[in-house]
Each structure stands twice: as structure tokens, then as C-alpha cells.
mmCIF file of N, CA and C in Angstrom:
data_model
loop_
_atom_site.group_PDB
_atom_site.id
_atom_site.type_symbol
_atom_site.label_atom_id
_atom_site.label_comp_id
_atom_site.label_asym_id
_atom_site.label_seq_id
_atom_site.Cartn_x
_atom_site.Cartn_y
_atom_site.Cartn_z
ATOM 1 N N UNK R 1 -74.591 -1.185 26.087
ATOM 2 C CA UNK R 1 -75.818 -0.982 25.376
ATOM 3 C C UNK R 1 -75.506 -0.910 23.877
ATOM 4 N N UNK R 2 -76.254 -1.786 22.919
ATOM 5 C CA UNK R 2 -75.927 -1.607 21.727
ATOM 6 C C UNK R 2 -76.896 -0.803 21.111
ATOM 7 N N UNK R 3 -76.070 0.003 19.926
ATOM 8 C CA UNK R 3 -76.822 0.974 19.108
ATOM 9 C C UNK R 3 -76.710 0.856 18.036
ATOM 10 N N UNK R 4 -77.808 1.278 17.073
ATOM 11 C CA UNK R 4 -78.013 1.224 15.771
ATOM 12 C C UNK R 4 -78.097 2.456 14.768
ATOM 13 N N UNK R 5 -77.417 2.355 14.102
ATOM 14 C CA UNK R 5 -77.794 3.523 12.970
ATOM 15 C C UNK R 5 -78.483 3.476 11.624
ATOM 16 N N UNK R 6 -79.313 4.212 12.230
ATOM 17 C CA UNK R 6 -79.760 3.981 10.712
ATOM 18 C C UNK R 6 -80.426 5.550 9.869
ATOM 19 N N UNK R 7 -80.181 5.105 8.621
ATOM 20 C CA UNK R 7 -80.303 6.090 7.602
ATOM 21 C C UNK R 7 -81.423 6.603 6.897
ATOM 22 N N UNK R 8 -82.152 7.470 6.819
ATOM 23 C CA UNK R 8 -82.851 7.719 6.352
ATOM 24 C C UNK R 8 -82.883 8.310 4.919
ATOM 25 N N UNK R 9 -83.790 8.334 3.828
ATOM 26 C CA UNK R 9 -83.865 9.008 2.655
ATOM 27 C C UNK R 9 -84.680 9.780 2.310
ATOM 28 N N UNK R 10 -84.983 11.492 2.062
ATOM 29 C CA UNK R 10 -85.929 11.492 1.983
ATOM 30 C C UNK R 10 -86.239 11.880 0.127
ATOM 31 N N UNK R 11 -86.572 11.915 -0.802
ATOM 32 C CA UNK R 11 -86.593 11.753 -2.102
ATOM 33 C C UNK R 11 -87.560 13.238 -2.473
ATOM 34 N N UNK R 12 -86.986 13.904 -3.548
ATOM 35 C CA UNK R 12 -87.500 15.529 -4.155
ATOM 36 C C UNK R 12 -87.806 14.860 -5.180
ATOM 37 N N UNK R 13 -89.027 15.180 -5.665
ATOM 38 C CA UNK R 13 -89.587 15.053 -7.212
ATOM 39 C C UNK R 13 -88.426 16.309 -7.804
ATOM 40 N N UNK R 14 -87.856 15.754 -8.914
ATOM 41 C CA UNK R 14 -87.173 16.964 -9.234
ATOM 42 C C UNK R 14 -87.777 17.992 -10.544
ATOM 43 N N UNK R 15 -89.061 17.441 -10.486
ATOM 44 C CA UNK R 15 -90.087 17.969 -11.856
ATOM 45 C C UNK R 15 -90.819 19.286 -10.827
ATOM 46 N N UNK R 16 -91.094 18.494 -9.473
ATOM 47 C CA UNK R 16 -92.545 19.205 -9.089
ATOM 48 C C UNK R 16 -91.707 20.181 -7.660
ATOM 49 N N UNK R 17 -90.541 19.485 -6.973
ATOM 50 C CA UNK R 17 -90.119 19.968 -6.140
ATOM 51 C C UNK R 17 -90.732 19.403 -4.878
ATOM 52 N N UNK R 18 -91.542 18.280 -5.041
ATOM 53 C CA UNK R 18 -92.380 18.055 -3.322
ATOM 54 C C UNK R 18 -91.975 16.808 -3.287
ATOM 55 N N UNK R 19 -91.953 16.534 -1.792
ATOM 56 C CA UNK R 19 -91.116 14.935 -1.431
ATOM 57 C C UNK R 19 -92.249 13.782 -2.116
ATOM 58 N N UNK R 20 -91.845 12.973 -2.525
ATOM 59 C CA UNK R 20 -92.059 11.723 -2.945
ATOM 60 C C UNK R 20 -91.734 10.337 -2.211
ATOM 61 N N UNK R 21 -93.090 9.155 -2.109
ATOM 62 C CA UNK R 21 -92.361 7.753 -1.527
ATOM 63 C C UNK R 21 -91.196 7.286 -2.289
ATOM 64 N N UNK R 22 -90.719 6.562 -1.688
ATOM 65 C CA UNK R 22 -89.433 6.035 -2.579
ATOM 66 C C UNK R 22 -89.994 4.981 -3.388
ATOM 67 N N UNK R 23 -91.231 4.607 -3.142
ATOM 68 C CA UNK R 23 -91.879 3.528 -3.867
ATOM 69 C C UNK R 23 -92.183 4.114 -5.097
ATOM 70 N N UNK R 24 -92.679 5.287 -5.327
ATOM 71 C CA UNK R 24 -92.739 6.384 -6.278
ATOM 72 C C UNK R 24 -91.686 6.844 -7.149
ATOM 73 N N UNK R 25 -90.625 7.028 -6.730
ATOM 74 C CA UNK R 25 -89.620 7.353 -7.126
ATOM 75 C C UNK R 25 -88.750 6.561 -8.623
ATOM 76 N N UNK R 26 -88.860 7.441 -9.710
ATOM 77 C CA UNK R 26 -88.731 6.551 -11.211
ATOM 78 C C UNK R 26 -87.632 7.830 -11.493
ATOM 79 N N UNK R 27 -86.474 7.004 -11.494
ATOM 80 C CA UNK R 27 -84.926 7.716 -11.615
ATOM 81 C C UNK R 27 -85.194 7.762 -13.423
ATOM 82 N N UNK R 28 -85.519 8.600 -13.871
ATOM 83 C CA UNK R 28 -85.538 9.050 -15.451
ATOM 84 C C UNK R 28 -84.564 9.556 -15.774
ATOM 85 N N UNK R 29 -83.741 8.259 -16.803
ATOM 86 C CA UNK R 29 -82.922 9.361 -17.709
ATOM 87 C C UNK R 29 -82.810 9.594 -19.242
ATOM 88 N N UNK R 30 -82.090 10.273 -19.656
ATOM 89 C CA UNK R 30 -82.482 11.087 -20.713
ATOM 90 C C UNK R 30 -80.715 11.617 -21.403
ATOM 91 N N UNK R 31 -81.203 11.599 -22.710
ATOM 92 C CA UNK R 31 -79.334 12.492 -23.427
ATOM 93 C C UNK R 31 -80.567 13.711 -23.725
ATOM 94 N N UNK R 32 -79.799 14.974 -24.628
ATOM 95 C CA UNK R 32 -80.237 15.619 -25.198
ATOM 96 C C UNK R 32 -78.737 16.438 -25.964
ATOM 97 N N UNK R 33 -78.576 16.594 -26.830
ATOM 98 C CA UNK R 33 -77.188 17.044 -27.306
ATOM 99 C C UNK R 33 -76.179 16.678 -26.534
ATOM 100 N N UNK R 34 -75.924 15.213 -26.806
ATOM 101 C CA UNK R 34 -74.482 14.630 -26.397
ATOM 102 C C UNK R 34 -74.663 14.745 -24.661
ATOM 103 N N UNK R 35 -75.998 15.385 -24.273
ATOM 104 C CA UNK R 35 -75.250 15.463 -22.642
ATOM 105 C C UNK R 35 -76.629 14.456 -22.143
ATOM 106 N N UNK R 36 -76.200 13.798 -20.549
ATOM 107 C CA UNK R 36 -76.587 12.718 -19.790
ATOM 108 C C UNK R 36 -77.229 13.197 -18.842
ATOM 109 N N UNK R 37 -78.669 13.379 -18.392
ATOM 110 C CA UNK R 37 -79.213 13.536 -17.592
ATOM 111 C C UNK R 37 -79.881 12.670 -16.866
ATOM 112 N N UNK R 38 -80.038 12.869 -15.353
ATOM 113 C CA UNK R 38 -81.003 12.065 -14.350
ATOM 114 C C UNK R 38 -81.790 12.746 -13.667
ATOM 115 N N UNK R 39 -82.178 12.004 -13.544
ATOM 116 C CA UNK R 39 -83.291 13.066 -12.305
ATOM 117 C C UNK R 39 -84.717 11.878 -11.548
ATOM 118 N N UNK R 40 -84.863 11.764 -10.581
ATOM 119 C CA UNK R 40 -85.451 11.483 -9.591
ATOM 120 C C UNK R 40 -87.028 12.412 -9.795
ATOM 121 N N UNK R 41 -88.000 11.228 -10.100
ATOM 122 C CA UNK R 41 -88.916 11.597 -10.466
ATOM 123 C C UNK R 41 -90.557 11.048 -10.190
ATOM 124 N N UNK R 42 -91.870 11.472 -9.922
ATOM 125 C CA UNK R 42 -92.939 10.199 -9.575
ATOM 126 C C UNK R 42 -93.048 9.515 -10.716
ATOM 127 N N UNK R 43 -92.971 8.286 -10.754
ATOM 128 C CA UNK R 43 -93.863 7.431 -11.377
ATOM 129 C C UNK R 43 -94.425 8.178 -12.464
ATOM 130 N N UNK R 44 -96.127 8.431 -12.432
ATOM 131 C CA UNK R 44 -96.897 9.094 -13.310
ATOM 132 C C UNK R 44 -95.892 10.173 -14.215
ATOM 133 N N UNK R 45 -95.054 10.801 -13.698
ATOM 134 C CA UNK R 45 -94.406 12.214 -14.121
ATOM 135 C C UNK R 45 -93.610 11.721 -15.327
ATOM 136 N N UNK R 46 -92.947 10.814 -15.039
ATOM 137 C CA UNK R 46 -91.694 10.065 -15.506
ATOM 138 C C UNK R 46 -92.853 9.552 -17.137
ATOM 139 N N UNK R 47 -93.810 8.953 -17.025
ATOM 140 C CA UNK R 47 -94.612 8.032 -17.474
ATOM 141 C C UNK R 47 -95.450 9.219 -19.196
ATOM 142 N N UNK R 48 -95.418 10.354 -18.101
ATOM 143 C CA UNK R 48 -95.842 11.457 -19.045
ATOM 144 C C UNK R 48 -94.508 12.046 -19.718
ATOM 145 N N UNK R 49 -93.597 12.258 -19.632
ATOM 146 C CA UNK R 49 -92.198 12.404 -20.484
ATOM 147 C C UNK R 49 -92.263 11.276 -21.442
ATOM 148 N N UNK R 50 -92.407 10.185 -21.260
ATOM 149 C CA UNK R 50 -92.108 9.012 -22.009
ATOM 150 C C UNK R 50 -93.247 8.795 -22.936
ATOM 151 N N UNK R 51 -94.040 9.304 -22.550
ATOM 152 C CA UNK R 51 -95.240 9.457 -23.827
ATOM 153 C C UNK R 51 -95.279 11.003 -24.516
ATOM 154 N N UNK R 52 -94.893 12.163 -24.278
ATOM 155 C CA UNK R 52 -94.376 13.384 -24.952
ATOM 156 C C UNK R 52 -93.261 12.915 -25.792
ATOM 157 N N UNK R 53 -92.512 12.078 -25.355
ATOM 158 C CA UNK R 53 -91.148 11.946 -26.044
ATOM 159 C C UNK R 53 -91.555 10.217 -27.080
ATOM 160 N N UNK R 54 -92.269 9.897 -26.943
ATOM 161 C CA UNK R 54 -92.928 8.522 -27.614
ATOM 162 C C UNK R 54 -92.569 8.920 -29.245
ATOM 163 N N UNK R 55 -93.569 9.857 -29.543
ATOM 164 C CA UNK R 55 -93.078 10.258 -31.537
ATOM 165 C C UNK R 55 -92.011 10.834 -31.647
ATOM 166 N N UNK R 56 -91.077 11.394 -30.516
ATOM 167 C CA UNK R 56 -89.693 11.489 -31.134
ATOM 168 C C UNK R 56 -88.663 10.459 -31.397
ATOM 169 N N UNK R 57 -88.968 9.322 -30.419
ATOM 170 C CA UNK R 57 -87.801 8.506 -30.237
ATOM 171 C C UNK R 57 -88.309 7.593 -31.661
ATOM 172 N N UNK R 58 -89.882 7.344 -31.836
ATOM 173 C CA UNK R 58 -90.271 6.148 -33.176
ATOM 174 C C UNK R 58 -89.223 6.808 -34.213
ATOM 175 N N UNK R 59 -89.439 7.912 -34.473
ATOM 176 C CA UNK R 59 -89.283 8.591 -35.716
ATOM 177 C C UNK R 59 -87.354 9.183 -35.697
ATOM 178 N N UNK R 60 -86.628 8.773 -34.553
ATOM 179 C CA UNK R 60 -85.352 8.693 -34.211
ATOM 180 C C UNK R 60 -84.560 7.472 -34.270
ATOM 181 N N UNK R 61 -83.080 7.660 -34.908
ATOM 182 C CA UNK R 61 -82.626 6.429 -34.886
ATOM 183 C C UNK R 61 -81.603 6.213 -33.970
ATOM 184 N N UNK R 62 -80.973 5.000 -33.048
ATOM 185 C CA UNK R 62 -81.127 4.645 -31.912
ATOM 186 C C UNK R 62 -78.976 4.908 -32.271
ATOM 187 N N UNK R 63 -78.530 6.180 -31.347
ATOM 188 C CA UNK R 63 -77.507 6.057 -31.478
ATOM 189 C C UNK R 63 -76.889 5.450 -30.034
ATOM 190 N N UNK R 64 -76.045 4.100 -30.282
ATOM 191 C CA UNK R 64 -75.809 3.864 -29.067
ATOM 192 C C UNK R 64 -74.354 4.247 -28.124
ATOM 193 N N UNK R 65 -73.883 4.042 -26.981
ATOM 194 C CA UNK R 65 -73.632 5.008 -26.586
ATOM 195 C C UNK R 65 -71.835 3.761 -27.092
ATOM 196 N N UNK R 66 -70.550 4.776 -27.067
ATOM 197 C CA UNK R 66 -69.320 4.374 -26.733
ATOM 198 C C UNK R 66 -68.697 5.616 -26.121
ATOM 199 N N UNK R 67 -67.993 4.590 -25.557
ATOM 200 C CA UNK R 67 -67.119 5.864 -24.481
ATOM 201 C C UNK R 67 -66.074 6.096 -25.264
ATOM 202 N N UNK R 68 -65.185 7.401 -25.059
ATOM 203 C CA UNK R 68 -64.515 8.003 -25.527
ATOM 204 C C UNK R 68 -63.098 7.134 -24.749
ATOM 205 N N UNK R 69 -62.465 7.167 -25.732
ATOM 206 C CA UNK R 69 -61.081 6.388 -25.664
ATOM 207 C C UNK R 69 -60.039 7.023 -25.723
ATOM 208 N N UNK R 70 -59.471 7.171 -25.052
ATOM 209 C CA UNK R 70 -58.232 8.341 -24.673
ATOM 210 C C UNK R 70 -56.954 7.583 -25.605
ATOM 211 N N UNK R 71 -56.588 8.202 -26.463
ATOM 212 C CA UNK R 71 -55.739 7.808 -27.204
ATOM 213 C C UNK R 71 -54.149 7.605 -26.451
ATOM 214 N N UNK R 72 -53.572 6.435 -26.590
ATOM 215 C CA UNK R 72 -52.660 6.121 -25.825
ATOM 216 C C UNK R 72 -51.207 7.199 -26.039
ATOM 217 N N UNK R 73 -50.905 7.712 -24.844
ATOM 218 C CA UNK R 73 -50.320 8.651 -24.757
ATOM 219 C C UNK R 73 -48.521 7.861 -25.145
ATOM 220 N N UNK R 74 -47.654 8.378 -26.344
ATOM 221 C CA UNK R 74 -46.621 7.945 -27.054
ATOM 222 C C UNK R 74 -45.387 7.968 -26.020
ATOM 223 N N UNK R 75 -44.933 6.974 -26.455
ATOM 224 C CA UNK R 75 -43.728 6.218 -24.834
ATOM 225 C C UNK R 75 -42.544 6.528 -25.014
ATOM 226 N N UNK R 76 -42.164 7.756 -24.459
ATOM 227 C CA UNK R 76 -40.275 7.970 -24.735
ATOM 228 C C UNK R 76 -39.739 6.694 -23.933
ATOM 229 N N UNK R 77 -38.688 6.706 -24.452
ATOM 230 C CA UNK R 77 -37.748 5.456 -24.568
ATOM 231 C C UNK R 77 -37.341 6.164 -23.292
ATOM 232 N N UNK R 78 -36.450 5.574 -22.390
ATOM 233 C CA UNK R 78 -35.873 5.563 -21.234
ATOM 234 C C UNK R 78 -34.731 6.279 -21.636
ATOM 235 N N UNK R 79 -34.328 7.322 -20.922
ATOM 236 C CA UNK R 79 -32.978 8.565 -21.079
ATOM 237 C C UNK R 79 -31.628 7.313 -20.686
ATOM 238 N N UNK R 80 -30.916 7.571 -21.371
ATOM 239 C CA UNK R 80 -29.656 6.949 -20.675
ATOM 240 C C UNK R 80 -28.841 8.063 -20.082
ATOM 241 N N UNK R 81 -28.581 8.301 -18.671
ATOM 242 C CA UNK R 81 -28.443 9.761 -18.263
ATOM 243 C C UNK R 81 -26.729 10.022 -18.829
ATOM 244 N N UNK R 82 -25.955 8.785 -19.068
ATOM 245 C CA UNK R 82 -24.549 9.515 -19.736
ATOM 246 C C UNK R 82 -24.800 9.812 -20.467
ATOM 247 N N UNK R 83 -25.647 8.846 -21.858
ATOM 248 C CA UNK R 83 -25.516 9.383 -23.238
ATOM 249 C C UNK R 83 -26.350 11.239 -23.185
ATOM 250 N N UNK R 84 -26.818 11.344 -22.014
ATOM 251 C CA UNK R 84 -27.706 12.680 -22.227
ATOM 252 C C UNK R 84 -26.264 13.617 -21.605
ATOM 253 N N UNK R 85 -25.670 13.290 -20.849
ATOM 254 C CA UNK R 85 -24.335 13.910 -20.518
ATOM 255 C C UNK R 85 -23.187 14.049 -21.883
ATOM 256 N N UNK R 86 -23.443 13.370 -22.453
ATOM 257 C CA UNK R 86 -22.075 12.936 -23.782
ATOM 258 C C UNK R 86 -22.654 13.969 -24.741
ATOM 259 N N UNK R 87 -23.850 14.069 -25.155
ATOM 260 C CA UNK R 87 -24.961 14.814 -26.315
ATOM 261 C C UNK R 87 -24.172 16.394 -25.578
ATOM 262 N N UNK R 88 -24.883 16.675 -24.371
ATOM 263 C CA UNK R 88 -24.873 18.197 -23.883
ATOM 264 C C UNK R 88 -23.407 18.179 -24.095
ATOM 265 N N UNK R 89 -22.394 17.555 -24.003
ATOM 266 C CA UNK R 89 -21.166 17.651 -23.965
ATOM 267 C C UNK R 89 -20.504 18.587 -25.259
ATOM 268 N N UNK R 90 -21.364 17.177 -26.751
ATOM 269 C CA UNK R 90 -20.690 17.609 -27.787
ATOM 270 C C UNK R 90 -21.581 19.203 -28.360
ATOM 271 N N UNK R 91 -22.657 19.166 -28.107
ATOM 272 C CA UNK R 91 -23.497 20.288 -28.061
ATOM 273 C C UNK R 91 -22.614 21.495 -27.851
ATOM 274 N N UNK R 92 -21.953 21.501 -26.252
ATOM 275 C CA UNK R 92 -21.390 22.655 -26.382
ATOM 276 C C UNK R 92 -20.291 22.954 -26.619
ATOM 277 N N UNK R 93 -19.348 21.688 -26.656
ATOM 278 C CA UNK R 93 -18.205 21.863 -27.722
ATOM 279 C C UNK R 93 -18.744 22.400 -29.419
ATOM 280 N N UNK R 94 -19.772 22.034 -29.468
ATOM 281 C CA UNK R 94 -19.718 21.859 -30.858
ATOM 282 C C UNK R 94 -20.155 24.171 -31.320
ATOM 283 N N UNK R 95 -20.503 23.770 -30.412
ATOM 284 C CA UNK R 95 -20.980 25.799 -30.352
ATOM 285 C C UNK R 95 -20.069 26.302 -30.128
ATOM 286 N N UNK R 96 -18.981 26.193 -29.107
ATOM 287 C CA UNK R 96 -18.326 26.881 -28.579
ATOM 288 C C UNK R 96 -16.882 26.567 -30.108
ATOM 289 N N UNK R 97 -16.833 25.783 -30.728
ATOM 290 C CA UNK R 97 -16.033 25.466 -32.015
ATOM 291 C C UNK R 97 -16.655 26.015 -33.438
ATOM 292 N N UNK R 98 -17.881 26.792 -33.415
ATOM 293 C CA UNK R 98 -17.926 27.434 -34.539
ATOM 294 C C UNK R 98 -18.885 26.612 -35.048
ATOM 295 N N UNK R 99 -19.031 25.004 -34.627
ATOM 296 C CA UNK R 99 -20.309 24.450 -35.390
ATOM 297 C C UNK R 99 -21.823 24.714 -34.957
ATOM 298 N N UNK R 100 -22.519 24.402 -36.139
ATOM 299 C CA UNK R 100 -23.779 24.298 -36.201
ATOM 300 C C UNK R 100 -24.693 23.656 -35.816
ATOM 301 N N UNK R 101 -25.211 23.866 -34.420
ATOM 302 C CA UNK R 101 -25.614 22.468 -33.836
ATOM 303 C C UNK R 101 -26.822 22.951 -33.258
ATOM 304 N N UNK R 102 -28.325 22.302 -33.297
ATOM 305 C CA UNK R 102 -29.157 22.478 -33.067
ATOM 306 C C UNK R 102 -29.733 22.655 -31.612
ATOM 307 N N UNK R 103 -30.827 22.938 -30.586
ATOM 308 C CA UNK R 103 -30.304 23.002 -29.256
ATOM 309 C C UNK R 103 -30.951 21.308 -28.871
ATOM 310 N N UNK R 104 -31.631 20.669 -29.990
ATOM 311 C CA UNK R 104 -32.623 19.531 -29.828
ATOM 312 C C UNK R 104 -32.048 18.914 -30.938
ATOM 313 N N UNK R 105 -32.608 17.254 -31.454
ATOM 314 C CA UNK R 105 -32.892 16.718 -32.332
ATOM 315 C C UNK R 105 -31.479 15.947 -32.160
ATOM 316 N N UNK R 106 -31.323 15.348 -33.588
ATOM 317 C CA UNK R 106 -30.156 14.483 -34.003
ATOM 318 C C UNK R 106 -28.730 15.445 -34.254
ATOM 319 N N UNK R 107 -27.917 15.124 -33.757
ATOM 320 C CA UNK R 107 -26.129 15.936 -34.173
ATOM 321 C C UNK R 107 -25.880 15.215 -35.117
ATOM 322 N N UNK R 108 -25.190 16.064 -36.129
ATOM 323 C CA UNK R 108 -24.812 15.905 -37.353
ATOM 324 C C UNK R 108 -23.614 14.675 -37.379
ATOM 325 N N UNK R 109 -23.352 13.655 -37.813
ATOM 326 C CA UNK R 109 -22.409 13.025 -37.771
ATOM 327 C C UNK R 109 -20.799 13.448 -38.109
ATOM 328 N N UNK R 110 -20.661 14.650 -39.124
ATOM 329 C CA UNK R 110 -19.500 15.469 -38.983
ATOM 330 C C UNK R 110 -19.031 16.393 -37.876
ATOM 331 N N UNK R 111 -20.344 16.634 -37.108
ATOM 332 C CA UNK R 111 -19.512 17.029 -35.384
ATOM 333 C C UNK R 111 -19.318 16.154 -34.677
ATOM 334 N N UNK R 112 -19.770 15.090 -34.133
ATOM 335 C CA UNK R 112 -19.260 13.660 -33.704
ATOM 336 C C UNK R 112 -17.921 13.736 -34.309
ATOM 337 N N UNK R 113 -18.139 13.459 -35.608
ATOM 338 C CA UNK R 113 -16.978 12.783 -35.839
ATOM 339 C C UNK R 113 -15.507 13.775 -35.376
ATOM 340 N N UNK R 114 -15.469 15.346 -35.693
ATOM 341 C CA UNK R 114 -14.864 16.630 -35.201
ATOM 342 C C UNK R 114 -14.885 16.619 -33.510
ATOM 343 N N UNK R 115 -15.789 15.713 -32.920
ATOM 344 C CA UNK R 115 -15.676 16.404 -31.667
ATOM 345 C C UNK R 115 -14.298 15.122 -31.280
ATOM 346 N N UNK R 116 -14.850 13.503 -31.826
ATOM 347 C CA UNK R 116 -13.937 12.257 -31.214
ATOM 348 C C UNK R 116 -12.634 12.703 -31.518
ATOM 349 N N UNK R 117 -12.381 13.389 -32.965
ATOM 350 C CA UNK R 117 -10.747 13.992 -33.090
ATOM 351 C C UNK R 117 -10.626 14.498 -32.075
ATOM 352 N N UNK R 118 -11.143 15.670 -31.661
ATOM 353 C CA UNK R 118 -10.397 16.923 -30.926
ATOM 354 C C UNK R 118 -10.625 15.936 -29.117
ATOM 355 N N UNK R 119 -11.020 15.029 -29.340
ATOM 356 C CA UNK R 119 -11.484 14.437 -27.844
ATOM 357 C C UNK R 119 -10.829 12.846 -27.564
ATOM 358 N N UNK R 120 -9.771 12.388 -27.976
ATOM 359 C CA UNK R 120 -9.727 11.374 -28.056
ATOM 360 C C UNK R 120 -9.736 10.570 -27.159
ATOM 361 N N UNK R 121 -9.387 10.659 -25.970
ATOM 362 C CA UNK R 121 -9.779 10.283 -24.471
ATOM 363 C C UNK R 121 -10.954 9.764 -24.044
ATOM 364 N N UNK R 122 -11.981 10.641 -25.067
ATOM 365 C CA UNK R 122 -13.669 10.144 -24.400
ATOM 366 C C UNK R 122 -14.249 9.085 -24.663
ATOM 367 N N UNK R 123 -15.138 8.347 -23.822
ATOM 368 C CA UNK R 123 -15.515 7.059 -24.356
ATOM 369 C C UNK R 123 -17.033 7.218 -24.827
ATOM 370 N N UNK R 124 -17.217 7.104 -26.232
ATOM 371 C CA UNK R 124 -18.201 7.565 -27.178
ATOM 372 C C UNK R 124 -18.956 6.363 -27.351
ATOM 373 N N UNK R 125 -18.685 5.017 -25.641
ATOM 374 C CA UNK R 125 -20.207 4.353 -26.471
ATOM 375 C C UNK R 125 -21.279 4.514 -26.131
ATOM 376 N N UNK R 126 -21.839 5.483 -24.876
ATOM 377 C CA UNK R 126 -23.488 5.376 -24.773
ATOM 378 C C UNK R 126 -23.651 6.062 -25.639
ATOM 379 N N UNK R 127 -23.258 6.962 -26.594
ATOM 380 C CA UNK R 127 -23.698 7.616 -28.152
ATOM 381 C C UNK R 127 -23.853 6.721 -29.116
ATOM 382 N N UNK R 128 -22.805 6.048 -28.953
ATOM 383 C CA UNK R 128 -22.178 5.364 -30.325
ATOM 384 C C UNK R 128 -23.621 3.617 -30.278
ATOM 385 N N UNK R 129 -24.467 3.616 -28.774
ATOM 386 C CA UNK R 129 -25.098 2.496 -28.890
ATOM 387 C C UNK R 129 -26.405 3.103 -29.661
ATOM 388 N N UNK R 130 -26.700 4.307 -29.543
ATOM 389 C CA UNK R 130 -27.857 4.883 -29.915
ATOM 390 C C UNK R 130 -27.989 5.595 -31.225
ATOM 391 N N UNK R 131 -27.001 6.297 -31.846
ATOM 392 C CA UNK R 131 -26.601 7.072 -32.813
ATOM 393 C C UNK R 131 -27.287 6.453 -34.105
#
């Protein structure tokens, strides 16, 4: 046996609160300080807003709408995970030796250069590609 579904609607004046035909039904919308309203409304109802609101809109000038544009969020470069191993390296040599080394940002090129002395073994090029 085949069956059917079907949907019904039933529609609220949202002015008056009492059901409305859908033939009736005049989806009114409206801004009022930056904000977007709708509302599901009769015909006539809708018809009387639009003539209350008639000498505001003549005597208003027509701002039209743009959407807000999310400013493109700024693209870190891809970590190279040795050179981030080589940095923390000289970092804490460089503390643990009396230098001055920030816990962020750029290392001074005189601790580099203090750390490759005291390190000569290490291979300083994922620094040395970025530096």
C-alpha cells in the first residue's frame, strides 16, 4: 500500500496573533538600527505599515545594504620543526651562558655567532636558511 505525506502550514499573523490564509500572508520586512526584521503578516496589515512608514522612507536616504567582510586572517609561514628545535636550543644555551636572550622574537646575531663557536659540531642550516 502506498503512502503519502504530506505537510501542512498553518501561518500566525504576527501583528494580530490569529491564523491567517497563506494567500494572505505578506512576509514584511523591515531594518530599524542596523537590525533585520521579518515577520509574517495579512496583506491589509503589512499595507498599513507601508503607508505609516511612506513619509519616513520619502524624506530618508536609501542606505544600501553590504555585508561585513571578515578581514583576512594573517598567514604564519609554515614552522620548520628543526629550525624550531635549533632556536629552543640556542635559547637555552644562550641563558644558561649568561646571555641575553629574549623568550620570543629574533636572536641576536652575536649569540648565534657565540653559540656556533662553543658548538661546532652543529649543523646551523635550518637557521642559517631563515635567519
Amino acid at each position: 500500500m502506498a503512502s503519502r505525506t504530506r505537510t501542512v502550514v498553518d501561518y500566525t499573523d504576527d501583528m494580530t496573533g490569529l491564523p491567517i490564509e497563506e494567500e494572505q500572508v505578506d512576509k514584511f520586512q523591515f531594518s530599524v538600527d542596523g537590525l533585520d526584521f521579518i515577520m509574517d503578516t495579512d496583506t491589509a496589515i503589512a499595507n498599513e505599515i507601508r503607508e505609516l512608514l511612506s513619509r519616513a522612507v520619502a524624506n530618508a536616504s536609501i542606505q544600501y545594504y553590504k555585508p561585513k567582510v571578515e578581514e583576512p586572517k594573517a598567514r604564519r609561514k609554515p614552522t620548520n620543526p628543526e629550525r624550531s628545535r635549533l632556536v629552543k636550543k640556542i635559547r637555552f644555551w644562550a641563558n644558561e651562558n649568561g646571555k641575553k636572550v629574549s623568550r620570543l622574537g629574533r636572536i641576536p646575531d652575536d649569540v648565534v655567532v657565540a653559540y656556533r663557536t662553543a658548538n661546532p659540531g652543529v649543523d646551523m642550516t635550518p637557521f642559517e636558511k631563515s635567519h
